[in-house]
Amino acid sequence: MNILNTSKKFLKAGVCAIMLITAGQAQAQQVTVDASIDSLQLLIGEQAKVKLEISMDAKQKLQLPFLRDTLVKGVEILDIAKPDTQMLNDGKRMLIKQEYTITSFDSALYYLPPFEVMVNGEPYRKSIFHSGRYAASRTILRTEDRS
C-alpha cells in the first residue's frame, strides 16, 4: 500500500510539473498588440499621435504594417518614428513601440481600420478604438469681437 501511495504522489507531482512547464511555454509565446490615438477630434491641419505596441517573445520575428503617406483616404501620415524596442524578462521578451503622426486637411468623419502586424507569419489585428468609434476632423469658425 505504501508503494501505491508513493507512486500516486510521484504521478501527481509529475503531472503538476508538466502543466507548469507547458504553461510557462505558452505564456512565453503569447503576443499582445495594442493601438491607441491621443485625440479623436482634430482641427483641420492639427496633428495626432497613433501608437502601436507589440509585446512578444524575443525569438519571434515581427513585421510592422507597411504604411507610407496615408492611413486612410483623407488622413495623412506626416511622420513614422523609428520603432523603439525594449528587452524584458532578462531578454526573453520584447516590447516594440511604433508611433505615427497623422493629420487631416478635410472636415470629415474617418473610420480608422485595425492595424495588422505579422509575428512569425501569423497576423494579429488591433483596432485603435475598442468600441468601433471614428476619428473626426472639423473646422472651427471663430468670430472676432470688434467692439
Short mmCIF file of C-alpha atoms in Angstrom, two decimals:
data_model
loop_
_atom_site.label_atom_id
_atom_site.label_comp_id
_atom_site.label_asym_id
_atom_site.label_seq_id
_atom_site.Cartn_x
_atom_site.Cartn_y
_atom_site.Cartn_z
CA MET A 1 0.00 0.00 0.00
CA ASN A 2 2.91 2.32 0.75
CA ILE A 3 4.35 1.81 -2.73
CA LEU A 4 0.97 2.63 -4.30
CA ASN A 5 0.66 5.89 -2.33
CA THR A 6 4.23 6.85 -3.21
CA SER A 7 3.58 6.14 -6.90
CA LYS A 8 0.43 8.31 -6.86
CA LYS A 9 2.38 11.16 -5.25
CA PHE A 10 5.10 10.94 -7.90
CA LEU A 11 2.47 10.81 -10.65
CA LYS A 12 0.68 13.88 -9.26
CA ALA A 13 3.99 15.73 -8.91
CA GLY A 14 4.94 14.78 -12.48
CA VAL A 15 1.60 15.97 -13.89
CA CYS A 16 1.90 19.26 -11.98
CA ALA A 17 5.45 19.76 -13.24
CA ILE A 18 4.40 19.13 -16.85
CA MET A 19 1.49 21.56 -16.51
CA LEU A 20 3.76 24.26 -15.09
CA ILE A 21 6.35 23.78 -17.84
CA THR A 22 3.80 23.89 -20.66
CA ALA A 23 2.01 26.87 -19.10
CA GLY A 24 5.32 28.74 -18.98
CA GLN A 25 6.00 27.92 -22.64
CA ALA A 26 2.51 29.03 -23.68
CA GLN A 27 2.96 32.32 -21.80
CA ALA A 28 6.35 32.89 -23.43
CA GLN A 29 4.79 32.54 -26.91
CA GLN A 30 1.95 34.99 -26.21
CA VAL A 31 1.71 38.02 -28.49
CA THR A 32 -0.18 41.15 -27.46
CA VAL A 33 -0.91 44.09 -29.72
CA ASP A 34 -2.29 47.44 -28.57
CA ALA A 35 -3.16 50.50 -30.64
CA SER A 36 -4.24 53.94 -29.43
CA ILE A 37 -4.69 57.51 -30.60
CA ASP A 38 -4.18 60.59 -28.44
CA SER A 39 -7.13 62.57 -29.84
CA LEU A 40 -10.37 61.58 -31.53
CA GLN A 41 -11.14 65.08 -32.78
CA LEU A 42 -8.69 67.19 -34.73
CA LEU A 43 -8.88 70.70 -36.04
CA ILE A 44 -8.07 70.77 -39.74
CA GLY A 45 -4.29 70.51 -40.04
CA GLU A 46 -3.84 69.59 -36.37
CA GLN A 47 -1.66 66.58 -35.59
CA ALA A 48 -2.39 63.44 -33.58
CA LYS A 49 -0.20 60.53 -32.48
CA VAL A 50 -1.20 56.95 -33.22
CA LYS A 51 0.73 54.46 -31.08
CA LEU A 52 1.18 50.78 -31.79
CA GLU A 53 2.67 48.47 -29.12
CA ILE A 54 3.60 44.83 -29.61
CA SER A 55 4.74 42.51 -26.83
CA MET A 56 6.22 39.20 -27.95
CA ASP A 57 8.82 36.53 -27.36
CA ALA A 58 12.33 37.75 -28.20
CA LYS A 59 12.89 34.84 -30.61
CA GLN A 60 9.85 35.69 -32.71
CA LYS A 61 10.04 37.71 -35.93
CA LEU A 62 7.92 40.87 -36.28
CA GLN A 63 6.69 42.59 -39.43
CA LEU A 64 5.11 46.00 -38.77
CA PRO A 65 2.37 47.43 -41.01
CA PHE A 66 3.67 48.84 -44.29
CA LEU A 67 2.27 52.36 -44.29
CA ARG A 68 3.55 55.20 -46.43
CA ASP A 69 1.74 58.52 -46.71
CA THR A 70 -1.90 57.84 -45.76
CA LEU A 71 -3.66 55.87 -43.07
CA VAL A 72 -6.95 56.05 -44.98
CA LYS A 73 -8.07 58.44 -47.72
CA GLY A 74 -8.15 61.89 -46.10
CA VAL A 75 -5.88 61.02 -43.16
CA GLU A 76 -2.25 61.71 -43.96
CA ILE A 77 0.79 60.24 -42.22
CA LEU A 78 3.27 63.05 -41.55
CA ASP A 79 5.90 61.01 -39.72
CA ILE A 80 6.67 57.40 -38.88
CA ALA A 81 9.01 57.25 -35.89
CA LYS A 82 11.72 54.64 -35.68
CA PRO A 83 10.45 51.61 -33.72
CA ASP A 84 11.52 51.62 -30.08
CA THR A 85 12.43 48.17 -28.73
CA GLN A 86 12.74 47.30 -25.05
CA MET A 87 14.03 43.94 -23.87
CA LEU A 88 12.07 42.49 -20.94
CA ASN A 89 12.37 39.47 -18.61
CA ASP A 90 16.15 39.10 -18.96
CA GLY A 91 15.99 39.33 -22.75
CA LYS A 92 13.23 36.73 -23.15
CA ARG A 93 10.50 39.18 -24.23
CA MET A 94 10.39 42.34 -26.34
CA LEU A 95 8.14 45.39 -26.26
CA ILE A 96 8.17 47.23 -29.58
CA LYS A 97 6.57 50.68 -29.84
CA GLN A 98 5.83 52.38 -33.16
CA GLU A 99 4.42 55.90 -33.38
CA TYR A 100 2.72 57.57 -36.34
CA THR A 101 1.99 61.31 -36.58
CA ILE A 102 -1.19 61.90 -38.58
CA THR A 103 -3.29 64.86 -39.74
CA SER A 104 -6.22 65.69 -41.97
CA PHE A 105 -6.97 68.73 -44.11
CA ASP A 106 -10.63 67.87 -44.76
CA SER A 107 -13.62 68.25 -42.49
CA ALA A 108 -14.98 64.70 -42.26
CA LEU A 109 -15.57 61.64 -40.13
CA TYR A 110 -12.98 58.91 -40.78
CA TYR A 111 -13.08 55.23 -39.92
CA LEU A 112 -9.58 54.08 -38.99
CA PRO A 113 -9.23 50.35 -39.70
CA PRO A 114 -7.41 47.96 -37.35
CA PHE A 115 -3.64 47.74 -37.52
CA GLU A 116 -2.25 44.39 -38.60
CA VAL A 117 1.19 43.11 -37.61
CA MET A 118 2.72 39.78 -38.53
CA VAL A 119 4.53 37.71 -35.90
CA ASN A 120 6.22 34.60 -37.27
CA GLY A 121 3.99 34.91 -40.32
CA GLU A 122 0.77 34.93 -38.27
CA PRO A 123 -1.45 38.05 -38.45
CA TYR A 124 -2.50 39.95 -35.33
CA ARG A 125 -5.04 42.78 -35.68
CA LYS A 126 -5.84 45.55 -33.24
CA SER A 127 -8.27 48.41 -33.63
CA ILE A 128 -7.36 51.86 -32.37
CA PHE A 129 -10.86 52.09 -30.97
CA HIS A 130 -12.20 49.37 -28.73
CA SER A 131 -15.81 50.34 -29.42
CA GLY A 132 -15.65 50.98 -33.17
CA ARG A 133 -15.52 54.78 -32.87
CA TYR A 134 -14.42 57.14 -35.60
CA ALA A 135 -11.90 59.98 -35.75
CA ALA A 136 -13.21 63.36 -36.82
CA SER A 137 -11.51 66.32 -38.42
CA ARG A 138 -13.52 69.51 -38.22
CA THR A 139 -13.37 73.21 -38.95
CA ILE A 140 -13.89 75.60 -36.07
CA LEU A 141 -15.07 79.07 -37.01
CA ARG A 142 -14.23 81.84 -34.59
CA THR A 143 -15.65 85.33 -34.59
CA GLU A 144 -13.67 88.37 -33.53
CA ASP A 145 -15.04 90.83 -31.03
CA ARG A 146 -14.89 94.17 -32.84
CA SER A 147 -16.05 96.46 -30.04
#
